[in-house]
Coordinates of C-alpha atoms and ligand atoms in Angstrom, one line a residue:
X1 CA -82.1 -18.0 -28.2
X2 CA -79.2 -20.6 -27.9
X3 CA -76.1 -18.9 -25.6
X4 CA -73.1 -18.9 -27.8
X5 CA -70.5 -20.8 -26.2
X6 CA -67.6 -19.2 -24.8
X7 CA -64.1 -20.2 -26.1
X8 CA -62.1 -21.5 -23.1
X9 CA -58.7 -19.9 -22.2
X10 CA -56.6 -22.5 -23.1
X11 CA -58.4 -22.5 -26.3
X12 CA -58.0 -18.7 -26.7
X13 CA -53.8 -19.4 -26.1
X14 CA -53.4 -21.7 -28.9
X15 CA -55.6 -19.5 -31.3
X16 CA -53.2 -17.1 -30.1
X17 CA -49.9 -19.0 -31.0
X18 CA -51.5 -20.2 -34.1
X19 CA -52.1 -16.6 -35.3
X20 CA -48.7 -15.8 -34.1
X21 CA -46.9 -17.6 -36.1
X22 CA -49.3 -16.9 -39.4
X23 CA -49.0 -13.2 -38.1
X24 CA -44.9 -13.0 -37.5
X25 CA -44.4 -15.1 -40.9
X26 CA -46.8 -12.6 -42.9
X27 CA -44.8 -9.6 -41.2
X28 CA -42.0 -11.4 -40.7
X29 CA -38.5 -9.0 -41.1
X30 CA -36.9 -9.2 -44.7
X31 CA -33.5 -10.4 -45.5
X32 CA -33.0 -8.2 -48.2
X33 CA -33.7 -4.7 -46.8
X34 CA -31.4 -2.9 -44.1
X35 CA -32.3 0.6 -42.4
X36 CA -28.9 2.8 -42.2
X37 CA -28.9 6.1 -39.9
X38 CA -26.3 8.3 -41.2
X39 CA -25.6 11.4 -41.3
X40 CA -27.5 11.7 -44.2
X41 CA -30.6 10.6 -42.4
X42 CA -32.3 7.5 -42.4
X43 CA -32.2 5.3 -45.3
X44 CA -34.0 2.0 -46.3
X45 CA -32.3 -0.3 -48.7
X46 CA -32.8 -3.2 -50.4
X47 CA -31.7 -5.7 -52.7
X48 CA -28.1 -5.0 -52.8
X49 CA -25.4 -7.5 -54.5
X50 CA -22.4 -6.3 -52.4
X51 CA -21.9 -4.2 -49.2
X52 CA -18.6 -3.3 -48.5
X53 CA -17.1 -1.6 -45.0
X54 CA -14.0 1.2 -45.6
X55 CA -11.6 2.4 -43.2
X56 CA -9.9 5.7 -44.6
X57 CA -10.4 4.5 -48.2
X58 CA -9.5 1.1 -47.8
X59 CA -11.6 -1.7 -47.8
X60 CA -11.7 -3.4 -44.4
X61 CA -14.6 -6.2 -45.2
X62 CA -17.5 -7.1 -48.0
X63 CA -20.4 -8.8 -47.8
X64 CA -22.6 -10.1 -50.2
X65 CA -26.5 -10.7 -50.7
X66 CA -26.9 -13.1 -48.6
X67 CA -24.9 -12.0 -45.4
X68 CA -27.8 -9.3 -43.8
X69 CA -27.0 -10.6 -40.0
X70 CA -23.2 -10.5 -40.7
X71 CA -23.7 -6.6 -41.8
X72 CA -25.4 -5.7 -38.9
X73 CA -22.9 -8.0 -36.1
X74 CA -20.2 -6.2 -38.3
X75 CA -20.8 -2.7 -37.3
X76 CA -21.9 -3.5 -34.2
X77 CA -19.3 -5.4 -33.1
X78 CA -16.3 -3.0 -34.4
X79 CA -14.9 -0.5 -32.2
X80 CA -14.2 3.0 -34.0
X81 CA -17.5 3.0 -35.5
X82 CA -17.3 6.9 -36.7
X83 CA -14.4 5.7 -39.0
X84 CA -16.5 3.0 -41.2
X85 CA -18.2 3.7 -44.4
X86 CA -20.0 2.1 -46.3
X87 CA -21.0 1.2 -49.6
X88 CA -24.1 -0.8 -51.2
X89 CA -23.2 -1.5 -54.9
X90 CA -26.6 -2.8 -56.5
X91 CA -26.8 -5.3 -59.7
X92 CA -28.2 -2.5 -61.8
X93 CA -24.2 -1.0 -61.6
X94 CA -25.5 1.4 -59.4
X95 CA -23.7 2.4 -56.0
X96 CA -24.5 4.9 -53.3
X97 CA -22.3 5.8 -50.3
X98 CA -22.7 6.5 -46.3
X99 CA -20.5 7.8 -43.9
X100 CA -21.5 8.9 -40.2
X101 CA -22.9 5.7 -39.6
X102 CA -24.9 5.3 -36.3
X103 CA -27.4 2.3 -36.5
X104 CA -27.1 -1.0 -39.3
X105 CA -30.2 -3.0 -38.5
X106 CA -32.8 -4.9 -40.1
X107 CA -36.1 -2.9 -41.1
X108 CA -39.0 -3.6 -38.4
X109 CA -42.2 -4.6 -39.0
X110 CA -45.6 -4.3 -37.3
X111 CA -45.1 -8.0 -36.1
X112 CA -42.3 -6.9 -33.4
X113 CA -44.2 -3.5 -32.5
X114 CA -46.9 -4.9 -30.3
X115 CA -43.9 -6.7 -28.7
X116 CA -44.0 -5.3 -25.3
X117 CA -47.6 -6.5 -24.5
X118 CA -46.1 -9.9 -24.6
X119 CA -42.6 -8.7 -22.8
X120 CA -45.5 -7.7 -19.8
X121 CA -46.7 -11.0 -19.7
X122 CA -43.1 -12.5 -19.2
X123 CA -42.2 -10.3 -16.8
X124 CA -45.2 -10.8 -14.5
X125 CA -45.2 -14.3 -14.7
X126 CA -41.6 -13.8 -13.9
X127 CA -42.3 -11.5 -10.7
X128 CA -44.2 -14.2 -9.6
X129 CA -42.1 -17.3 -9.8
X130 CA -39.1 -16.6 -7.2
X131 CA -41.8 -15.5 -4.2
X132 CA -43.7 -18.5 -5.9
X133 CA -40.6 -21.0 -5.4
X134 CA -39.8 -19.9 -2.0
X135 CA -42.9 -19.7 -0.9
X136 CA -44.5 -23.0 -2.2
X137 CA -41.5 -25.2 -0.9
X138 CA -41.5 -23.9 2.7
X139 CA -44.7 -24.7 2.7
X140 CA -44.5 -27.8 0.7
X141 CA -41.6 -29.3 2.8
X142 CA -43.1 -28.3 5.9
X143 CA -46.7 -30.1 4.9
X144 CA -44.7 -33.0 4.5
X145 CA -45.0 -33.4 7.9
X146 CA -41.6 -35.6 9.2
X147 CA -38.5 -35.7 7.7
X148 CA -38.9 -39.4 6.4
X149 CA -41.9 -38.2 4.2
X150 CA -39.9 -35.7 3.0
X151 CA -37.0 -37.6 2.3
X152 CA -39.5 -40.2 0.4
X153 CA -40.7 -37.7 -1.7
X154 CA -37.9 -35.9 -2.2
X155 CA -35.3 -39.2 -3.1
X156 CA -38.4 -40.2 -5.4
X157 CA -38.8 -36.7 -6.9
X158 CA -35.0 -37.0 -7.7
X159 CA -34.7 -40.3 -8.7
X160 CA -37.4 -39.7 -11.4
X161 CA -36.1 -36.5 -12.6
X162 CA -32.4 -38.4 -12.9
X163 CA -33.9 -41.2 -14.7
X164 CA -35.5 -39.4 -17.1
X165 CA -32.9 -37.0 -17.9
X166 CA -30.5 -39.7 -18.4
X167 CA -33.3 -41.5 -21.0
X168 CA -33.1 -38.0 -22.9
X169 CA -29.7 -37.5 -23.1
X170 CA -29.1 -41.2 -24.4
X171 CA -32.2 -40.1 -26.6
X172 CA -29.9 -37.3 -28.0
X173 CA -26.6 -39.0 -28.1
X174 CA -28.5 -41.8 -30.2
X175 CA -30.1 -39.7 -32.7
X176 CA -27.0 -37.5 -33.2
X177 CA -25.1 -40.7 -34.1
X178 CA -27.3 -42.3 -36.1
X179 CA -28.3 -38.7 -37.9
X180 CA -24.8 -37.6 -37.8
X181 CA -26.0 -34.0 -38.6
X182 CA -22.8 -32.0 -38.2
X183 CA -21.3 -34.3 -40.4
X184 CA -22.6 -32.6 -44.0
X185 CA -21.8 -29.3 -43.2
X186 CA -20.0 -27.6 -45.6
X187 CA -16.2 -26.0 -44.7
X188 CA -17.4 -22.5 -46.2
X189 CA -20.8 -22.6 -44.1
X190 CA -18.8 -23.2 -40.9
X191 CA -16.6 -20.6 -42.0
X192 CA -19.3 -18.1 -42.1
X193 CA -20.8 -18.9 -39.0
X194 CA -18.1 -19.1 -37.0
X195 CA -17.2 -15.6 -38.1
X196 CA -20.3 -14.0 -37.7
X197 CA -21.2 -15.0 -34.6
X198 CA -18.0 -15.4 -32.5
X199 CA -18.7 -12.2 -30.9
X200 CA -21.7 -13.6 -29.7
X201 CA -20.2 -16.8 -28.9
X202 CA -17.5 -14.6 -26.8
X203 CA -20.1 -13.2 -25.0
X204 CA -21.1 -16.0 -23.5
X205 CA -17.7 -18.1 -23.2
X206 CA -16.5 -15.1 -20.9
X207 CA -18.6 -15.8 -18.3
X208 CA -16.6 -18.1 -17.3
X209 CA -19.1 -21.4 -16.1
X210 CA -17.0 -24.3 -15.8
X211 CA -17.2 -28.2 -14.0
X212 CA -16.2 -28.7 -10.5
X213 CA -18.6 -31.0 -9.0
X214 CA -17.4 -29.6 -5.5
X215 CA -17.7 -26.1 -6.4
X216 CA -20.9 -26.6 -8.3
X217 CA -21.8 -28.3 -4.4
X218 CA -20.6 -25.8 -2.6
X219 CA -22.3 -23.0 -4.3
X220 CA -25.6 -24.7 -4.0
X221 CA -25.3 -23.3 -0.4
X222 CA -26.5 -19.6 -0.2
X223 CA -24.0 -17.3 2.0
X224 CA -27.1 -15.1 2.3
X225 CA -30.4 -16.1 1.1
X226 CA -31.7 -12.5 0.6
X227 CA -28.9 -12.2 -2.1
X228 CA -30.4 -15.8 -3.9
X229 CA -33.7 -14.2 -4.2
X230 CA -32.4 -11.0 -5.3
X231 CA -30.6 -12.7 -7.8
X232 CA -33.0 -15.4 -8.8
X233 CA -30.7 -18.2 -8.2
X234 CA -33.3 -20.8 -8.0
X235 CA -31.1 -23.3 -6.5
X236 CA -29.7 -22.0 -3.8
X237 CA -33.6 -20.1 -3.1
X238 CA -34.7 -24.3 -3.4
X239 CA -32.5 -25.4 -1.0
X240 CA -32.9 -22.7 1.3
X241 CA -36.8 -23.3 1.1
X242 CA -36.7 -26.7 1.5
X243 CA -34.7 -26.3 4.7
X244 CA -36.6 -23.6 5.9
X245 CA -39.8 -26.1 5.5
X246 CA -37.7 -29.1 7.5
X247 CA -37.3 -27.3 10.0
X248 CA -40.4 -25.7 10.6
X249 CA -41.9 -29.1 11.4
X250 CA -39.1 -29.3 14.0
X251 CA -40.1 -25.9 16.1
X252 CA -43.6 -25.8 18.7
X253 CA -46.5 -25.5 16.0
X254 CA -47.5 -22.7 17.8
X255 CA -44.7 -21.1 16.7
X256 CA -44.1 -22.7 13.0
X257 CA -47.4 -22.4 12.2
X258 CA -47.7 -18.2 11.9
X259 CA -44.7 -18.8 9.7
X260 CA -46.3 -21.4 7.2
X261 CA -49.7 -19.6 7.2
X262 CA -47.5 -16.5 6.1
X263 CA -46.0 -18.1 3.3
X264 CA -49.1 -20.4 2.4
X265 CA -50.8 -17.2 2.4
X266 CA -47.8 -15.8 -0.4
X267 CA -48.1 -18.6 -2.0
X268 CA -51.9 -18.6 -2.9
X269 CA -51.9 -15.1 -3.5
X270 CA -49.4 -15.6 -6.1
X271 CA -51.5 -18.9 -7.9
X272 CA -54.0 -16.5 -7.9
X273 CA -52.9 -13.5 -9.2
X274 CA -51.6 -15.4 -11.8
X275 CA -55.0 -16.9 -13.0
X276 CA -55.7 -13.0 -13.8
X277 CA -52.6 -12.7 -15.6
X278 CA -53.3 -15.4 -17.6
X279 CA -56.2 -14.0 -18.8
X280 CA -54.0 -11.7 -21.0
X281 CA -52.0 -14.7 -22.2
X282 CA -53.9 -15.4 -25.7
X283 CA -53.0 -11.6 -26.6
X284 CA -49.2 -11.7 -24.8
X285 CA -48.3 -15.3 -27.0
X286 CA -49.3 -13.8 -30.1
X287 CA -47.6 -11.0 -29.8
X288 CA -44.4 -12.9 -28.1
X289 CA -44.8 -15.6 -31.3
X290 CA -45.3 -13.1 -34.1
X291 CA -42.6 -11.1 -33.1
X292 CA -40.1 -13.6 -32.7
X293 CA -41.3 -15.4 -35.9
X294 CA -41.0 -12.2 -37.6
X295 CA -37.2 -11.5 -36.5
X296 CA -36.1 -15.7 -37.0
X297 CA -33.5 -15.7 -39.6
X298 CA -35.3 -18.6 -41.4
X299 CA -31.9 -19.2 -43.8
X300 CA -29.6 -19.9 -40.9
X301 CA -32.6 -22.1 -40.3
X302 CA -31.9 -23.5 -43.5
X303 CA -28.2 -24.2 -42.6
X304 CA -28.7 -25.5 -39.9
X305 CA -31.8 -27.8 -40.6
X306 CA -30.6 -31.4 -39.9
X307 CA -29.3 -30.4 -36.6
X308 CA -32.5 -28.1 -35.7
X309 CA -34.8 -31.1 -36.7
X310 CA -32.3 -33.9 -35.1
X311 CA -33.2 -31.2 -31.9
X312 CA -36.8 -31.2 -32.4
X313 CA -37.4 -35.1 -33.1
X314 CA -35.5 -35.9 -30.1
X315 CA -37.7 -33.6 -27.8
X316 CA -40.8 -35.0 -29.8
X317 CA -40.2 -38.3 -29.0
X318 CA -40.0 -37.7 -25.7
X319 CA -42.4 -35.9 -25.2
X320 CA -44.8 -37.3 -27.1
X321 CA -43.7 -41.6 -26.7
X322 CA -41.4 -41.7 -23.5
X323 CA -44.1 -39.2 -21.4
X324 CA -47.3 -41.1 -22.4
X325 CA -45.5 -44.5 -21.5
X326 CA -44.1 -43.4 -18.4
X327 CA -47.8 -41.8 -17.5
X328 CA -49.7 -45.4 -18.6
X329 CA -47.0 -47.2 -16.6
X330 CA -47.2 -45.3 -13.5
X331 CA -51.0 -43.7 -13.4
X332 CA -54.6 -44.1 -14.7
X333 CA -55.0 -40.8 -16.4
X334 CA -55.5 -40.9 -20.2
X335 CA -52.9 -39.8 -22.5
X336 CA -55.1 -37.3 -24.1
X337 CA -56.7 -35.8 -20.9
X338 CA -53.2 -35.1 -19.5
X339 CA -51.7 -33.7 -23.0
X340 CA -54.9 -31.2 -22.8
X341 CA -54.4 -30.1 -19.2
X342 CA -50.9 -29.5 -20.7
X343 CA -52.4 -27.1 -23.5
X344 CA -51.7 -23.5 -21.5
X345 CA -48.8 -25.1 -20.0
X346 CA -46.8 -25.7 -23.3
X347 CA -48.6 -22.6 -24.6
X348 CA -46.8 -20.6 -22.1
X349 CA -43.5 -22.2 -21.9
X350 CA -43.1 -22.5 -25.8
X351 CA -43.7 -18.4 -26.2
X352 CA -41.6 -17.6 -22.9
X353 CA -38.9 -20.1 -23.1
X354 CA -38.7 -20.1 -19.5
X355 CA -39.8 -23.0 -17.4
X356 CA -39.8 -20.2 -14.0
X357 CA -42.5 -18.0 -16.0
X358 CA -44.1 -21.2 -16.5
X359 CA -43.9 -22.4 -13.4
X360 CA -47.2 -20.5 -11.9
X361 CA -49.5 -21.5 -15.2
X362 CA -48.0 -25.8 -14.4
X363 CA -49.0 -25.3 -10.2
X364 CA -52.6 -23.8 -10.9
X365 CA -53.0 -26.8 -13.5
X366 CA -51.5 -29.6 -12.0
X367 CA -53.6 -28.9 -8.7
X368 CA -57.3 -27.8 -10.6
X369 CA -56.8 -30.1 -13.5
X370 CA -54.8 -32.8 -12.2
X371 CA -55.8 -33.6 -9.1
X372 CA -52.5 -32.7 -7.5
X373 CA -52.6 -31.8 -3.9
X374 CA -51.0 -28.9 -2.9
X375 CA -48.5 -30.2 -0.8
X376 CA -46.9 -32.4 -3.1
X377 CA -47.3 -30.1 -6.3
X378 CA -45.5 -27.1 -4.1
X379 CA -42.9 -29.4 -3.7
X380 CA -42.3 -31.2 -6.6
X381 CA -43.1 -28.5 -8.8
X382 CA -40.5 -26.0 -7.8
X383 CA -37.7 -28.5 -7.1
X384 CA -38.5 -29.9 -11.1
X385 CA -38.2 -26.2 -12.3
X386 CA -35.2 -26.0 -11.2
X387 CA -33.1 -29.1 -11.8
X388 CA -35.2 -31.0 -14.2
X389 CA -34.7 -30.2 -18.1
X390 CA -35.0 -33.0 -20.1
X391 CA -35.5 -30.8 -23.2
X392 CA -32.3 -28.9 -21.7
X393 CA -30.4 -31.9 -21.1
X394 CA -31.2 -33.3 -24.6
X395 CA -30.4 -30.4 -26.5
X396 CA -26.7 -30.3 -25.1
X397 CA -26.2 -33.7 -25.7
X398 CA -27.5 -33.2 -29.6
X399 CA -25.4 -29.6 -30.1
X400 CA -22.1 -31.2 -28.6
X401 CA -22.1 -33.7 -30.6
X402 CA -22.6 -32.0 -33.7
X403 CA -20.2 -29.3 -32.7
X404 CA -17.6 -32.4 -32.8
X405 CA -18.9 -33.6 -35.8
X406 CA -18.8 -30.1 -37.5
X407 CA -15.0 -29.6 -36.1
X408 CA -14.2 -33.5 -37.5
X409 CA -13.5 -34.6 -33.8
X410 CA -14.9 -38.4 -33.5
X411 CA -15.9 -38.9 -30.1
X412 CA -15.1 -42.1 -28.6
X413 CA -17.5 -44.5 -26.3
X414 CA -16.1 -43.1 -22.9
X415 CA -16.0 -39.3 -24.7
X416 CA -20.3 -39.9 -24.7
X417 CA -20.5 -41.2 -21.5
X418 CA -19.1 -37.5 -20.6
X419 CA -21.8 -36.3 -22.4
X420 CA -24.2 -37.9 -20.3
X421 CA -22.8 -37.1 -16.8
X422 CA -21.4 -33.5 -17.9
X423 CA -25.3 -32.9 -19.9
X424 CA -26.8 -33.8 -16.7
X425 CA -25.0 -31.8 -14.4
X426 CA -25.3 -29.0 -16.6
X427 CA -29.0 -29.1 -17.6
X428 CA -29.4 -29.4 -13.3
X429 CA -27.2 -26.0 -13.3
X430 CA -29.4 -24.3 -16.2
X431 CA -31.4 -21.5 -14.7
X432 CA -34.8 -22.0 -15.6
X433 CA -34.7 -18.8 -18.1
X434 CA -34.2 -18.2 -21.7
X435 CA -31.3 -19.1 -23.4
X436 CA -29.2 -20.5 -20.0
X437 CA -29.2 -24.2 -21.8
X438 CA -26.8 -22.6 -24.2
X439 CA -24.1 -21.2 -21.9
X440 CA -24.0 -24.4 -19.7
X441 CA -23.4 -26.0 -23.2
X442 CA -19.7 -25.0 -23.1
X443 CA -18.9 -27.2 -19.6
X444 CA -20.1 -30.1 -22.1
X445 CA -17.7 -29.0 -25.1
X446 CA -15.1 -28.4 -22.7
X447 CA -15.0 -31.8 -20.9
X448 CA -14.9 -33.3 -24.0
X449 CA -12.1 -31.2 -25.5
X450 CA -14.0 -29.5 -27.9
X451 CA -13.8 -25.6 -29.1
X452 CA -15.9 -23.8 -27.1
X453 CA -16.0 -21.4 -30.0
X454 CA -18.2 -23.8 -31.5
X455 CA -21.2 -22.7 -29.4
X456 CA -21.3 -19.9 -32.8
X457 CA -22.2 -22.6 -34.9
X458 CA -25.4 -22.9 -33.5
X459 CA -26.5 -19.5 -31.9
X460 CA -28.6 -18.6 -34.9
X461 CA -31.1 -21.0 -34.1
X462 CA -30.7 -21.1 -30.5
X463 CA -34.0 -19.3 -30.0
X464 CA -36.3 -21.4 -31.6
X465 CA -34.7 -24.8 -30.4
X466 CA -35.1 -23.2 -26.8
X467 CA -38.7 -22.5 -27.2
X468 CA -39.1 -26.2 -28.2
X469 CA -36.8 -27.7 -25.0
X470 CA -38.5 -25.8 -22.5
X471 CA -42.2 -27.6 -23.4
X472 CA -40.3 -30.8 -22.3
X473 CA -38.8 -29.1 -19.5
X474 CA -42.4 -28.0 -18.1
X475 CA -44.5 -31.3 -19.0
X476 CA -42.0 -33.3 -17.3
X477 CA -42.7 -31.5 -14.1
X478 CA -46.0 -32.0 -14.1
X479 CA -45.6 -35.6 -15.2
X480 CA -43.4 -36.0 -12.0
X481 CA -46.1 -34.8 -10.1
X482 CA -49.1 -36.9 -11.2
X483 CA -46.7 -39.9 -10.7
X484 CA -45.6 -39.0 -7.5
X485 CA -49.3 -38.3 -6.0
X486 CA -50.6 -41.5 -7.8
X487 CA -47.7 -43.4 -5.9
X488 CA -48.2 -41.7 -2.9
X489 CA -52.3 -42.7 -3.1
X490 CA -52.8 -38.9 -3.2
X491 CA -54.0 -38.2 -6.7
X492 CA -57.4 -36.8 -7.0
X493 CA -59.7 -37.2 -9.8
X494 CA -58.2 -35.5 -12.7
X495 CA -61.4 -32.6 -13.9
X496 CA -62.3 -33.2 -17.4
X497 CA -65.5 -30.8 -17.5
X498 CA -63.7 -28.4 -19.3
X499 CA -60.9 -30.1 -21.3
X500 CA -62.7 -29.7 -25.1
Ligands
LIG1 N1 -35.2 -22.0 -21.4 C1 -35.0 -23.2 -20.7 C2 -36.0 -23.3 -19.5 O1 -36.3 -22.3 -19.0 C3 -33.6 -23.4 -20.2 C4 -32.6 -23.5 -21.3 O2 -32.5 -24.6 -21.9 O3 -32.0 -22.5 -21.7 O4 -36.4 -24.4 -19.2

């Protein structure tokens, strides 16, 4: 009898994110419903025409059909809770009445209770990438041998991360200005947005990041580096490794050399623990996917379409045009045998959103797949994770603009060149974790003189456009690395025997 063949992983994680997405869009939360805890009990309702918020008999605030997220940011947002009621009025004339209000919130589904399998998966891979990142670039600086190899690799690593940031900002800068998507927004839709998510927007504004090229230096430098890797501040654990790994090669090998097997030894013990966690991958992306399919508001989607898909094509073409020229110019590998080493890869980062959880899935392929040795991936890798984000970079360039467009601001020639030094600094200062891109947006808006209130226009779809940047973010790393190796003669066959 003829052995069945077995589906590989990276198969498995894209049937997984398929089915996700079919999953979280069949169980996906309703617009119309709410679930109010009361002192009455629980209640589910639906279909309402107004909702409207009292305050000792006097109406504070109404919302209408269409407003479900505002009704929920409402009560959470105001302060003497115990004081609100509330009342649904339905189309039929009907009305009904709650008071002792504890919990507004959307009614859940099955597609966000198998959640935490994938929330498992995040935070493992996430366990992994700081001891990953220290460990890899000690030993990846201190393979480097001398201190001219490593400044070879390193000024090339840097030089091609710059050069392709910059190509993606003007990218974004050039489709915002030919697409001009904040530009059709209508006065009442910025209204609403601004209003129901400025407490949102506040959140973020108060913590306070702004541009000063020499404090952004200075803080680069960790007063204790026990502190950066408690903190997961990946760049001041990068530049501590990277120094650590200089001078290693600058001690008596007899002495460096227990040190580097130590963290060599870290180091594969994390690729290879995550190979196992990987194997739960298919199951965590559906379940990350469906879930976060299922909550997407797709009507702010709506609203915000032109700007979510001037986002998108940006980071498409990219990704799909600039990458593939980039790896023909520079390398011999085929376009498609490098886009399906890249299949777990973007899997991962597209349901994470995080380039560090990522980070362990892009080492183990870009050595077994690529044909990356180790001592260049462990360096190239790490460093990329942490200050290159293309997608990042991109995306701020896009959403400042159309925040200017949106508030009628029409920003001059020397306002974009901001853009591009301000996008780049602050896609280098992005942590590599969910939503960070969004927060380093406002040191864009603000060197430009823009409202940093404006980051509430585009919170709704923040999530989704995140997931989207952050496959950029990763496949540029390991597009770095290929080209890097291959210039360095160092590039190994890349192993096609599995790549269906
Ligand atoms: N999520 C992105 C990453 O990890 C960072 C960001 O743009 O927020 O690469």
């Amino acid at each position: 009898m003829k052995k069945r063949k077995k589906l590989e992983l990276h198969t498995k994680i894209v049937i997984g994110l398929i089915l996700g997405i079919v999953f979280g869009s069949i169980f996906s939360l309703s617009t119309t419903k709410l679930e109010i805890v009361s002192g009455g009990g629980e209640k589910e309702i639906k279909d309402w025409q107004e909702i409207i918020y009292f305050k000792k008999d006097s109406v504070v605030k109404s919302f209408d059909a269409n407003s479900q997220i505002g009704i929920i940011k409402y009560f959470k947002n105001s302060k003497d809770k115990k004081d609100l009621l509330v009342e649904v009025k339905y189309p039929s004339g009907n009305s009904e009445k709650f008071e002792a209000i504890t919990s507004i919130e959307k009614v859940k589904t099955i597609g966000m209770a198998l959640k935490p399998i994938g929330d498992i998966f995040i935070r493992l891979l996430n366990m992994i990438a700081v001891p990953l990142v220290l460990a890899s670039l000690i030993v990846g600086a201190a393979s480097l041998s001398d201190l001219k190899h490593i400044a070879k690799i390193g000024g090339k690593t840097i030089g091609f991360y710059a050069i392709t940031a910059l190509i993606a900002i003007s990218m974004g800068l050039l489709l915002a200005n030919i697409i001009q998507p904040g530009s059709f927004m209508p006065p009442e839709t910025k209204d609403r947005l601004l209003e129901t998510f400025q407490d949102d927007a506040k959140t973020r504004i108060d913590q306070n990041v702004s541009l000063n090229i020499v404090d952004f230096l200075v803080n680069i430098v960790p007063k204790n580096p026990f502190a950066a890797i408690t903190e997961g501040n990946f760049l001041q654990i990068v530049l501590f490794a990277i120094l650590t790994g200089i001078f290693l090669t600058q001690i008596p090998t007899e002495k460096s050399k227990t040190v580097i097997n130590f963290f060599d030894g870290v180091s594969e013990t994390m690729i290879k623990l995550v190979e196992k966690i990987m194997l739960i991958a298919p199951y965590a992306v559906f379940t990350l996917i469906a879930a976060t399919v299922a909550e997407f508001g797709f009507n702010i989607l709506q609203t915000l379409l032109l700007y979510s898909l001037t986002v998108i094509l940006g980071l498409a073409l990219i990704t799909f045009f600039e990458y593939p020229l980039l790896l023909k110019a520079f390398t011999k590998i085929k376009i498609k045998d490098f886009f399906k080493t890249q299949r777990p890869v973007i899997a991962v980062a597209f349901s994470t959103s995080s380039s560090a959880a990522t980070l362990p899935v892009t080492m183990d392929v870009c050595e077994k797949k690529l044909g990356v040795p180790n001592k260049i991936a462990s360096f190239v890798l790490p460093l990329g994770t942490t200050i290159n984000m293309d997608g990042t970079a991109l995306y701020q360039a896009v959403a400042a603009m159309f925040i200017a467009q949106v508030y009628g601001f029409d920003l001059s020639f020397t306002q974009q060149l901001t853009i591009v030094l301000t996008a780049s600094l602050a896609a280098i200062g992005t942590a590599p974790v969910p939503g960070i891109g969004l927060i380093m947006l406002i040191i864009v808006l603000q060197s430009i003189g823009v409202p940093e209130e404006g980051i509430a226009l585009i919170i709704g779809v923040d999530r989704l456009l995140d997931m989207c940047r952050t496959v950029p973010n990763v496949i540029a790393d390991s597009l770095a690395c290929v080209v890097i190796a291959n210039s360095e003669g160092e590039l190994k066959k890349i192993d096609t025997t599995d790549l269906a």
